mmCIF file of C-alpha atoms in Angstrom:
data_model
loop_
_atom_site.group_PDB
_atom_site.id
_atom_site.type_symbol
_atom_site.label_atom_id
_atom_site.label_comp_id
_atom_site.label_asym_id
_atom_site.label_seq_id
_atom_site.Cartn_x
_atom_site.Cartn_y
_atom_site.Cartn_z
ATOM 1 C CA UNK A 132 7.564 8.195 -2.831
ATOM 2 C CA UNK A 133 7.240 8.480 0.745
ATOM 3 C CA UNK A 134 3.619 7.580 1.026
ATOM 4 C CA UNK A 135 2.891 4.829 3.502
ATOM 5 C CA UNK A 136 0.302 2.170 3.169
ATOM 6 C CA UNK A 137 -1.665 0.491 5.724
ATOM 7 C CA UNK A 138 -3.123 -2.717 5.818
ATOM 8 C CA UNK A 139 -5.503 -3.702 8.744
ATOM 9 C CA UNK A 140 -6.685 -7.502 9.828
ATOM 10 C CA UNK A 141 -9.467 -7.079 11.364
ATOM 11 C CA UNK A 142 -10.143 -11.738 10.757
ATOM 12 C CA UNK A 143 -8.621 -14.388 10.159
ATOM 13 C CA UNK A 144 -4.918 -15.669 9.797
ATOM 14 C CA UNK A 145 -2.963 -13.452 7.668
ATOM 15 C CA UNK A 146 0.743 -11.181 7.266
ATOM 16 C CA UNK A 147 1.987 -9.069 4.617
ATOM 17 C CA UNK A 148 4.997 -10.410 2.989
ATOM 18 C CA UNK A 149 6.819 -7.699 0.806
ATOM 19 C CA UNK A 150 10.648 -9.104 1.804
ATOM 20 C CA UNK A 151 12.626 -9.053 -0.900
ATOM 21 C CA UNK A 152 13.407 -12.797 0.296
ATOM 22 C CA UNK A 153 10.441 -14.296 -1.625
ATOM 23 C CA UNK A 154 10.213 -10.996 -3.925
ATOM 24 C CA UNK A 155 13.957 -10.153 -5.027
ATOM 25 C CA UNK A 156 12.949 -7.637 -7.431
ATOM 26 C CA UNK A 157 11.080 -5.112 -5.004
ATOM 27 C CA UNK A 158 13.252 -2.127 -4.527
ATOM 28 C CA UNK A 159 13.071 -2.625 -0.966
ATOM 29 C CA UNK A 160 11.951 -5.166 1.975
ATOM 30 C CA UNK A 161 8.731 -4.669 4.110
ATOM 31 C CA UNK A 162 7.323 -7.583 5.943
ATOM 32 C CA UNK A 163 4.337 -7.503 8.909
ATOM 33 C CA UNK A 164 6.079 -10.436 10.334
ATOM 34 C CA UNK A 165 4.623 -14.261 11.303
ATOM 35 C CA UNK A 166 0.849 -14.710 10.268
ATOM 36 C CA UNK A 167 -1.304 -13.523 13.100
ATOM 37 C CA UNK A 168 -4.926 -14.259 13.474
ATOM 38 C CA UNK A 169 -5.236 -10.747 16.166
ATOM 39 C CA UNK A 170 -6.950 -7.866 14.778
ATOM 40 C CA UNK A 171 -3.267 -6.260 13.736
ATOM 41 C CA UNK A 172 -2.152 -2.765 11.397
ATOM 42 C CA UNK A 173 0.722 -2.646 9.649
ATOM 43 C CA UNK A 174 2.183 0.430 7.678
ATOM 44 C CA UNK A 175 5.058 0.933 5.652
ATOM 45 C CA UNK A 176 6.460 3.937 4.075
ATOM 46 C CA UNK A 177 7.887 3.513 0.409
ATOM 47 C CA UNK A 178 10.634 5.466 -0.165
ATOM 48 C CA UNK A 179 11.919 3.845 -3.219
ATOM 49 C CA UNK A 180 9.813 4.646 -6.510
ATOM 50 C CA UNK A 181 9.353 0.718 -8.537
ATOM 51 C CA UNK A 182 6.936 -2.102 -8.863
ATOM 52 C CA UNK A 183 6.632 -4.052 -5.350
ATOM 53 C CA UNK A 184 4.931 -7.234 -5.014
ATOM 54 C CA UNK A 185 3.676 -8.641 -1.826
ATOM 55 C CA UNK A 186 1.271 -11.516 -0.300
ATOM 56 C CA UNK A 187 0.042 -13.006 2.545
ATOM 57 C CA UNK A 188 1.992 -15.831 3.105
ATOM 58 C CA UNK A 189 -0.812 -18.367 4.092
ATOM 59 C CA UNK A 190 -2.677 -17.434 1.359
ATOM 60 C CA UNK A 191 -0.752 -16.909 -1.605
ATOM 61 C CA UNK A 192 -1.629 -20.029 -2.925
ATOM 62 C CA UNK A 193 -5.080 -19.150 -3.610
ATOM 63 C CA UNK A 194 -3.915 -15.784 -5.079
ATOM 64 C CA UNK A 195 -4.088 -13.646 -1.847
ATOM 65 C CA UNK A 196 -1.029 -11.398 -3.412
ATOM 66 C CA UNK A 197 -0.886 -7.528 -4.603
ATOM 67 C CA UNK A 198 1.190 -4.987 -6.472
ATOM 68 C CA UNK A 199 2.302 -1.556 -5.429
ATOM 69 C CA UNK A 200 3.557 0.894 -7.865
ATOM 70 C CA UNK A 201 5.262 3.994 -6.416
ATOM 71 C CA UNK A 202 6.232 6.793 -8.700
ATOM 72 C CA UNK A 203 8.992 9.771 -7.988
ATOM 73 C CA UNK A 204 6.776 12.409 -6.900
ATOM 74 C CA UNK A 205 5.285 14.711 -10.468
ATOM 75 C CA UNK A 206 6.088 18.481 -9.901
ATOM 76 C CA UNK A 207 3.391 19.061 -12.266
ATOM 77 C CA UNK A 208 0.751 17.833 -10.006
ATOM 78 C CA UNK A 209 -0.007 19.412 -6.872
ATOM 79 C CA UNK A 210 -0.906 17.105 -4.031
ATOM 80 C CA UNK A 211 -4.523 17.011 -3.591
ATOM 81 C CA UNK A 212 -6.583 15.587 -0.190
ATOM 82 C CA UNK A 213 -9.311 13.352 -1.622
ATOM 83 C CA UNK A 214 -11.585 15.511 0.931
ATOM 84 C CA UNK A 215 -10.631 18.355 -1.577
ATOM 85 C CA UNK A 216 -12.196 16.345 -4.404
ATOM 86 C CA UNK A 217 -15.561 15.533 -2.939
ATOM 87 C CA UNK A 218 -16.728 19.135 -3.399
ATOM 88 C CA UNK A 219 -19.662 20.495 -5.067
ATOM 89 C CA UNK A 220 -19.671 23.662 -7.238
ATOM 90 C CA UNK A 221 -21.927 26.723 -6.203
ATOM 91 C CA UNK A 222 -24.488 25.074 -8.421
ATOM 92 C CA UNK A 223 -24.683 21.989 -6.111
ATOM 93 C CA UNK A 224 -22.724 20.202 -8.616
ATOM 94 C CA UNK A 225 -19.920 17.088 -7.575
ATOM 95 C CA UNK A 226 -16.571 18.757 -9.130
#
């Protein structure tokens, strides 16, 4: 929770449709708006933990659709930068 999640068109006609509109069950809405063929970015922070599905609304039809499943944050597990896991040991080792 609290993440965000970018998605970046860098060709062809597309939008991110997440509203809860076409998906009632998301937890919550989040919608790039009308499909746009412009190189575009669009990020959304979740801030409600469940299951979200989304699409692209031109091209759902042909299966152009995604899942996002946010979790409550683990206390157990400390927040790690991937940067931190591309390390190698003092043998020369990937950790």
């Amino acid at each position: 929770m609290g993440e965000q999640i970018e998605w970046i068109n860098q060709g062809g006609l597309h939008n991110v449709n997440g509203s809860t509109i076409s998906f009632p069950s998301n937890p919550e809405d989040f919608f790039s708006g009308a499909p746009s063929s412009d190189n575009w970015s669009y990020i959304h922070k979740f801030n409600t933990a469940g299951e979200y599905e989304y699409q692209c609304d031109v091209h759902a039809s042909s299966g152009m659709k995604g899942s996002i499943l946010v979790r409550k944050k683990d206390l157990n597990y400390p927040d790690i930068a991937v940067r931190q896991l591309r390390t190698v040991n003092s043998d020369g080792v990937l950790d």
